[in-house]
């Protein structure tokens, strides 16, 4: 039987580079995306985690562009509003960072105890990370601690310190202070592992199709070992619909969510547009998986892809990507393996919102000391 590995890496806690082993009753997972601010509250006091609250707050299109906050005051207001609606006392807030300034890489190094590895990891990172070591936060996790080979497999993460500081500053402007700054790939893995424990064998991909960017995470035997960001998201699909059919932004968004009533022309146009964007996603995933297969001693071919994020709701996207990749493609449901309290989705369409929650739910599944 496959042995699940708990990926406990994060970039920052209340005490930098400490692992989280404490238990608390509630954690708030906060996902600040380009189009939406999303929060999930998870109660850890029971036998299984329980989702108690979901909040989704829209953001203006240009508030965050390509991951860069263009209007800090507007975003801080949305974060403040979201946290106020999520919990009376949002103390245990977990956020994430990602993008080009975050490096996740599996490396091999001399087998030593973890304390010694912590002393050596900076030197090892210099061989693998294209950043000035004085400008980054580092963390690592030994993937085969019980092994007896001369070398061990280590998952290394490095993030530019300015990226971490910017996220913390944004939260502080909103009147909150994050207890943990996680990494997108690990938060997605955390939720995926909870919902799909039987899928963590071989090489699988998890693609979070966001507003402007699609985050691709390649997992090998349940470990996130490769990440890629693709310039493909729902915004471009919506803009294509607006341009080709003369729809308003609101009507185009409804079409993307499967609720449009613009007639057969919209359906046909959507199919052609989705096919184009599906190719972008498929090529990005295929290249990432091929790179891993060529670089790894153990990785085989990609066997499945799971889609999440707002783009996962686009009608026909999963089928179009599956046609391109010739592998199983499924829209991931992040609520498996947890309880959902009555009223958690108060005022929201749970079926429509659920695909958006893989990242914030993965953050909220952290147990903050």
Short mmCIF file of C-alpha atoms in Angstrom, two decimals, residues 5-363:
data_model
loop_
_atom_site.label_atom_id
_atom_site.label_comp_id
_atom_site.label_asym_id
_atom_site.label_seq_id
_atom_site.Cartn_x
_atom_site.Cartn_y
_atom_site.Cartn_z
CA UNK A 5 3.92 11.55 3.14
CA UNK A 6 2.90 14.66 5.03
CA UNK A 7 4.50 17.66 3.37
CA UNK A 8 5.04 20.08 6.24
CA UNK A 9 7.23 22.63 4.50
CA UNK A 10 6.42 26.31 4.68
CA UNK A 11 8.39 29.50 4.25
CA UNK A 12 7.48 31.31 7.45
CA UNK A 13 5.71 30.70 10.75
CA UNK A 14 5.55 32.86 13.83
CA UNK A 15 9.08 31.54 14.31
CA UNK A 16 10.68 31.28 10.84
CA UNK A 17 11.40 27.79 9.52
CA UNK A 18 9.70 25.94 12.39
CA UNK A 19 7.46 23.01 11.47
CA UNK A 20 3.90 23.01 12.68
CA UNK A 21 3.03 20.22 15.05
CA UNK A 22 0.72 22.02 17.47
CA UNK A 23 -3.05 21.61 17.61
CA UNK A 24 -5.58 24.41 17.55
CA UNK A 25 -9.30 24.52 17.05
CA UNK A 26 -9.57 26.73 13.97
CA UNK A 27 -7.39 27.71 11.04
CA UNK A 28 -8.31 30.28 8.39
CA UNK A 29 -6.96 29.58 4.92
CA UNK A 30 -6.75 32.81 2.93
CA UNK A 31 -6.22 32.77 -0.85
CA UNK A 32 -5.69 36.22 -2.40
CA UNK A 33 -6.22 35.63 -6.10
CA UNK A 34 -6.27 38.00 -9.07
CA UNK A 35 -10.07 37.98 -9.29
CA UNK A 36 -11.29 36.76 -5.91
CA UNK A 37 -10.28 36.69 -2.27
CA UNK A 38 -11.30 33.34 -0.80
CA UNK A 39 -11.26 32.17 2.81
CA UNK A 40 -12.08 28.82 4.37
CA UNK A 41 -12.30 28.12 8.09
CA UNK A 42 -11.49 24.60 9.29
CA UNK A 43 -12.13 23.32 12.81
CA UNK A 44 -9.56 20.73 13.88
CA UNK A 45 -11.09 19.76 17.22
CA UNK A 46 -13.00 16.71 15.96
CA UNK A 47 -11.97 13.32 14.64
CA UNK A 48 -11.85 14.73 11.10
CA UNK A 49 -11.34 18.33 9.96
CA UNK A 50 -14.61 20.23 9.58
CA UNK A 51 -15.18 23.08 7.13
CA UNK A 52 -17.20 25.65 9.06
CA UNK A 53 -17.20 28.74 6.86
CA UNK A 54 -16.52 29.76 3.26
CA UNK A 55 -16.24 33.39 2.16
CA UNK A 56 -15.63 34.65 -1.39
CA UNK A 57 -15.05 38.36 -2.07
CA UNK A 58 -14.70 39.71 -5.65
CA UNK A 59 -11.75 41.90 -6.60
CA UNK A 60 -11.63 44.53 -9.34
CA UNK A 61 -9.94 43.18 -12.48
CA UNK A 62 -6.88 45.39 -12.20
CA UNK A 63 -6.32 45.20 -8.44
CA UNK A 64 -3.83 42.37 -8.94
CA UNK A 65 -2.16 41.87 -12.32
CA UNK A 66 0.12 38.88 -13.03
CA UNK A 67 0.50 38.30 -9.31
CA UNK A 68 1.54 41.90 -8.56
CA UNK A 69 -0.67 43.98 -6.27
CA UNK A 70 -1.47 47.17 -8.20
CA UNK A 71 -3.87 48.68 -5.65
CA UNK A 72 -2.76 47.67 -2.12
CA UNK A 73 -5.52 49.64 -0.38
CA UNK A 74 -8.26 48.01 -2.45
CA UNK A 75 -6.85 44.53 -1.88
CA UNK A 76 -6.37 45.17 1.85
CA UNK A 77 -10.01 46.26 2.11
CA UNK A 78 -11.14 43.04 0.39
CA UNK A 79 -8.95 40.95 2.70
CA UNK A 80 -10.30 42.78 5.76
CA UNK A 81 -13.88 42.23 4.61
CA UNK A 82 -13.21 38.55 3.91
CA UNK A 83 -11.58 37.84 7.26
CA UNK A 84 -14.31 39.71 9.14
CA UNK A 85 -16.93 37.51 7.49
CA UNK A 86 -14.89 34.34 7.95
CA UNK A 87 -14.36 34.35 11.70
CA UNK A 88 -14.98 36.52 14.75
CA UNK A 89 -11.31 36.30 15.71
CA UNK A 90 -9.22 35.36 12.70
CA UNK A 91 -6.02 34.61 14.61
CA UNK A 92 -4.65 31.52 12.88
CA UNK A 93 -4.47 32.86 9.34
CA UNK A 94 -2.47 30.88 6.77
CA UNK A 95 -1.59 32.38 3.38
CA UNK A 96 0.55 31.21 0.49
CA UNK A 97 3.04 32.50 -2.04
CA UNK A 98 3.92 31.18 -5.48
CA UNK A 99 5.15 32.17 -8.90
CA UNK A 100 8.54 32.67 -10.47
CA UNK A 101 10.16 33.82 -7.23
CA UNK A 102 9.44 30.50 -5.49
CA UNK A 103 11.58 27.47 -6.30
CA UNK A 104 10.45 23.94 -5.39
CA UNK A 105 12.93 21.24 -6.30
CA UNK A 106 13.71 17.70 -5.29
CA UNK A 107 17.45 17.23 -4.81
CA UNK A 108 19.80 14.52 -3.64
CA UNK A 109 22.44 15.13 -1.01
CA UNK A 110 24.68 13.22 1.35
CA UNK A 111 22.68 11.30 3.95
CA UNK A 112 22.96 13.06 7.28
CA UNK A 113 20.73 13.70 10.27
CA UNK A 114 18.20 16.50 9.94
CA UNK A 115 20.14 18.83 12.24
CA UNK A 116 23.24 18.43 10.10
CA UNK A 117 21.19 18.81 6.94
CA UNK A 118 19.94 22.15 8.22
CA UNK A 119 23.55 23.29 8.44
CA UNK A 120 24.32 22.06 4.92
CA UNK A 121 21.14 23.11 3.13
CA UNK A 122 22.33 26.63 2.36
CA UNK A 123 25.34 25.30 0.50
CA UNK A 124 23.16 22.76 -1.33
CA UNK A 125 20.66 25.48 -2.25
CA UNK A 126 23.44 27.53 -3.85
CA UNK A 127 23.87 24.71 -6.37
CA UNK A 128 20.19 24.61 -7.32
CA UNK A 129 18.58 28.02 -6.71
CA UNK A 130 19.19 30.92 -9.14
CA UNK A 131 18.79 33.54 -6.41
CA UNK A 132 21.20 35.37 -4.13
CA UNK A 133 21.15 33.31 -0.94
CA UNK A 134 21.07 36.48 1.15
CA UNK A 135 17.72 37.39 -0.41
CA UNK A 136 15.78 34.15 0.18
CA UNK A 137 13.94 32.17 2.81
CA UNK A 138 14.82 28.46 2.72
CA UNK A 139 13.21 25.31 4.03
CA UNK A 140 13.52 21.63 3.25
CA UNK A 141 12.13 18.20 4.05
CA UNK A 142 13.88 14.84 3.93
CA UNK A 143 11.63 12.55 1.89
CA UNK A 144 13.26 9.23 2.82
CA UNK A 145 14.39 9.68 6.46
CA UNK A 146 14.42 5.94 7.11
CA UNK A 147 16.57 5.11 4.09
CA UNK A 148 20.04 3.59 4.30
CA UNK A 149 21.50 4.65 0.92
CA UNK A 150 24.55 6.97 0.94
CA UNK A 151 22.37 9.75 -0.51
CA UNK A 152 18.93 10.96 0.54
CA UNK A 153 16.10 12.62 -1.35
CA UNK A 154 15.29 16.12 -0.13
CA UNK A 155 12.51 18.51 -1.12
CA UNK A 156 13.95 22.03 -1.19
CA UNK A 157 11.94 25.26 -1.26
CA UNK A 158 13.35 28.75 -1.65
CA UNK A 159 11.43 32.01 -1.90
CA UNK A 160 12.61 35.55 -2.30
CA UNK A 161 12.33 37.27 1.06
CA UNK A 162 10.74 40.36 -0.52
CA UNK A 163 7.85 38.20 -1.76
CA UNK A 164 7.21 36.89 1.75
CA UNK A 165 7.51 40.35 3.27
CA UNK A 166 5.09 41.82 0.71
CA UNK A 167 2.44 39.20 1.55
CA UNK A 168 2.89 39.76 5.29
CA UNK A 169 2.70 43.54 4.81
CA UNK A 170 -0.54 43.21 2.84
CA UNK A 171 -2.09 41.20 5.66
CA UNK A 172 -0.90 43.68 8.25
CA UNK A 173 -2.47 46.52 6.23
CA UNK A 174 -5.73 44.57 6.50
CA UNK A 175 -5.35 44.33 10.27
CA UNK A 176 -4.20 40.71 10.37
CA UNK A 177 -0.93 38.87 10.81
CA UNK A 178 -0.39 35.48 9.17
CA UNK A 179 0.76 32.69 11.42
CA UNK A 180 2.11 30.75 8.45
CA UNK A 181 3.22 31.70 4.95
CA UNK A 182 2.93 28.47 2.99
CA UNK A 183 3.73 27.64 -0.63
CA UNK A 184 0.94 27.25 -3.21
CA UNK A 185 2.17 23.84 -4.35
CA UNK A 186 2.20 22.42 -0.83
CA UNK A 187 -1.20 23.83 0.07
CA UNK A 188 -2.72 22.32 -3.08
CA UNK A 189 -1.01 19.03 -2.27
CA UNK A 190 -2.36 19.17 1.28
CA UNK A 191 -5.98 19.42 0.10
CA UNK A 192 -5.49 16.95 -2.74
CA UNK A 193 -3.97 14.36 -0.40
CA UNK A 194 -6.95 14.69 1.93
CA UNK A 195 -9.52 14.31 -0.85
CA UNK A 196 -7.71 11.76 -3.04
CA UNK A 197 -5.50 9.53 -0.87
CA UNK A 198 -5.77 6.69 -3.39
CA UNK A 199 -4.56 8.87 -6.28
CA UNK A 200 -1.09 9.50 -4.88
CA UNK A 201 0.74 6.86 -6.88
CA UNK A 202 2.82 7.26 -10.00
CA UNK A 203 3.01 10.65 -11.68
CA UNK A 204 -0.09 12.84 -11.55
CA UNK A 205 -0.59 16.54 -12.20
CA UNK A 206 -2.76 19.06 -10.39
CA UNK A 207 -3.54 22.23 -12.38
CA UNK A 208 -5.04 25.19 -10.55
CA UNK A 209 -6.66 27.25 -13.34
CA UNK A 210 -6.88 30.76 -11.94
CA UNK A 211 -7.93 34.17 -13.18
CA UNK A 212 -4.67 34.98 -14.98
CA UNK A 213 -2.30 32.07 -14.34
CA UNK A 214 -2.55 28.29 -14.26
CA UNK A 215 -0.36 26.71 -11.60
CA UNK A 216 0.78 23.21 -12.59
CA UNK A 217 2.04 20.89 -9.88
CA UNK A 218 3.53 17.52 -10.79
CA UNK A 219 3.39 14.89 -8.05
CA UNK A 220 5.48 11.73 -8.03
CA UNK A 221 4.35 9.09 -5.56
CA UNK A 222 2.43 11.74 -3.65
CA UNK A 223 5.27 14.28 -3.43
CA UNK A 224 5.07 17.65 -5.24
CA UNK A 225 8.38 17.67 -7.12
CA UNK A 226 7.89 20.15 -9.96
CA UNK A 227 5.89 23.35 -10.41
CA UNK A 228 5.20 25.49 -13.46
CA UNK A 229 3.16 28.66 -14.02
CA UNK A 230 1.35 29.00 -17.35
CA UNK A 231 0.08 32.29 -18.77
CA UNK A 232 -3.40 30.84 -19.20
CA UNK A 233 -6.45 31.63 -17.11
CA UNK A 234 -10.13 32.46 -17.10
CA UNK A 235 -9.55 36.14 -17.82
CA UNK A 236 -8.19 35.43 -21.29
CA UNK A 237 -11.06 33.06 -22.07
CA UNK A 238 -13.60 35.65 -20.93
CA UNK A 239 -11.94 38.42 -22.96
CA UNK A 240 -11.99 36.20 -26.06
CA UNK A 241 -15.71 35.61 -25.55
CA UNK A 242 -16.34 39.33 -25.13
CA UNK A 243 -14.37 40.18 -28.26
CA UNK A 244 -15.78 37.47 -30.51
CA UNK A 245 -19.41 37.71 -29.40
CA UNK A 246 -19.69 41.27 -28.16
CA UNK A 247 -20.76 40.08 -24.70
CA UNK A 248 -20.46 42.16 -21.55
CA UNK A 249 -17.96 40.98 -18.95
CA UNK A 250 -20.84 39.80 -16.78
CA UNK A 251 -22.52 37.79 -19.55
CA UNK A 252 -19.20 36.27 -20.62
CA UNK A 253 -18.55 35.23 -17.02
CA UNK A 254 -21.96 33.54 -16.88
CA UNK A 255 -21.15 31.61 -20.05
CA UNK A 256 -17.87 30.46 -18.49
CA UNK A 257 -19.75 29.17 -15.47
CA UNK A 258 -22.22 27.27 -17.64
CA UNK A 259 -25.10 29.65 -16.91
CA UNK A 260 -25.00 31.73 -20.09
CA UNK A 261 -28.10 32.19 -22.19
CA UNK A 262 -26.56 33.89 -25.23
CA UNK A 263 -27.74 31.11 -27.55
CA UNK A 264 -26.09 28.61 -29.87
CA UNK A 265 -23.54 31.11 -31.18
CA UNK A 266 -22.11 31.52 -27.67
CA UNK A 267 -21.95 27.77 -27.21
CA UNK A 268 -20.10 27.26 -30.49
CA UNK A 269 -17.73 30.15 -29.82
CA UNK A 270 -17.04 28.90 -26.32
CA UNK A 271 -16.15 25.47 -27.67
CA UNK A 272 -13.61 26.90 -30.12
CA UNK A 273 -12.12 29.24 -27.52
CA UNK A 274 -11.91 26.50 -24.89
CA UNK A 275 -10.15 24.23 -27.37
CA UNK A 276 -7.46 26.88 -27.92
CA UNK A 277 -6.89 27.47 -24.23
CA UNK A 278 -7.05 23.75 -23.46
CA UNK A 279 -4.13 23.31 -25.81
CA UNK A 280 -2.11 25.86 -23.81
CA UNK A 281 -2.82 23.98 -20.59
CA UNK A 282 -2.17 20.57 -22.13
CA UNK A 283 1.15 21.62 -23.67
CA UNK A 284 2.32 23.14 -20.37
CA UNK A 285 1.41 20.03 -18.39
CA UNK A 286 2.90 17.72 -21.01
CA UNK A 287 6.21 19.59 -21.07
CA UNK A 288 6.46 19.64 -17.28
CA UNK A 289 5.76 15.90 -17.04
CA UNK A 290 8.22 15.14 -19.85
CA UNK A 291 10.92 17.19 -18.13
CA UNK A 292 10.37 15.27 -14.89
CA UNK A 293 10.47 11.93 -16.69
CA UNK A 294 13.76 12.80 -18.38
CA UNK A 295 15.37 14.25 -15.24
CA UNK A 296 14.20 11.73 -12.66
CA UNK A 297 15.60 8.30 -11.96
CA UNK A 298 12.20 6.93 -11.04
CA UNK A 299 9.42 8.98 -12.67
CA UNK A 300 7.22 7.34 -15.27
CA UNK A 301 4.78 8.95 -17.71
CA UNK A 302 1.92 11.14 -16.59
CA UNK A 303 -1.11 9.01 -15.75
CA UNK A 304 -3.75 11.57 -14.71
CA UNK A 305 -4.50 15.27 -14.44
CA UNK A 306 -6.80 16.92 -11.92
CA UNK A 307 -8.17 20.43 -12.54
CA UNK A 308 -9.15 22.90 -9.83
CA UNK A 309 -9.62 26.65 -9.51
CA UNK A 310 -12.19 28.86 -11.21
CA UNK A 311 -11.21 27.64 -14.67
CA UNK A 312 -12.14 24.09 -13.77
CA UNK A 313 -15.78 25.20 -14.05
CA UNK A 314 -15.47 26.21 -17.72
CA UNK A 315 -17.79 23.92 -19.71
CA UNK A 316 -15.83 21.43 -21.80
CA UNK A 317 -12.34 22.37 -20.53
CA UNK A 318 -11.61 19.05 -18.83
CA UNK A 319 -12.73 17.07 -21.89
CA UNK A 320 -10.72 19.30 -24.26
CA UNK A 321 -7.54 18.94 -22.17
CA UNK A 322 -8.07 15.17 -21.96
CA UNK A 323 -8.32 14.99 -25.75
CA UNK A 324 -5.03 16.88 -26.08
CA UNK A 325 -3.13 14.94 -23.39
CA UNK A 326 -4.67 11.51 -23.93
CA UNK A 327 -4.78 10.87 -20.18
CA UNK A 328 -7.57 10.90 -17.63
CA UNK A 329 -8.59 14.47 -16.71
CA UNK A 330 -10.93 15.10 -13.80
CA UNK A 331 -12.28 18.19 -12.06
CA UNK A 332 -10.98 17.80 -8.50
CA UNK A 333 -13.47 18.03 -5.64
CA UNK A 334 -11.65 19.29 -2.53
CA UNK A 335 -14.29 18.40 0.05
CA UNK A 336 -13.59 14.67 0.24
CA UNK A 337 -12.15 13.44 3.53
CA UNK A 338 -13.51 16.34 5.59
CA UNK A 339 -16.81 17.19 7.25
CA UNK A 340 -18.84 20.20 6.15
CA UNK A 341 -20.85 22.02 8.79
CA UNK A 342 -24.41 23.06 7.94
CA UNK A 343 -24.37 26.67 6.80
CA UNK A 344 -20.70 26.71 5.84
CA UNK A 345 -21.67 27.86 2.33
CA UNK A 346 -24.29 30.30 3.56
CA UNK A 347 -25.34 32.47 0.62
CA UNK A 348 -23.11 30.62 -1.85
CA UNK A 349 -23.72 27.89 -4.42
CA UNK A 350 -21.62 25.07 -2.95
CA UNK A 351 -21.34 23.15 -6.23
CA UNK A 352 -20.14 26.23 -8.11
CA UNK A 353 -17.75 27.42 -5.39
CA UNK A 354 -16.19 24.07 -4.42
CA UNK A 355 -13.66 23.91 -7.31
CA UNK A 356 -12.29 27.29 -6.15
CA UNK A 357 -11.41 25.99 -2.70
CA UNK A 358 -8.51 23.57 -3.25
CA UNK A 359 -5.89 26.18 -2.33
CA UNK A 360 -7.60 27.95 0.62
CA UNK A 361 -8.77 24.62 1.99
CA UNK A 362 -5.24 23.24 1.79
CA UNK A 363 -4.07 26.25 3.77
#
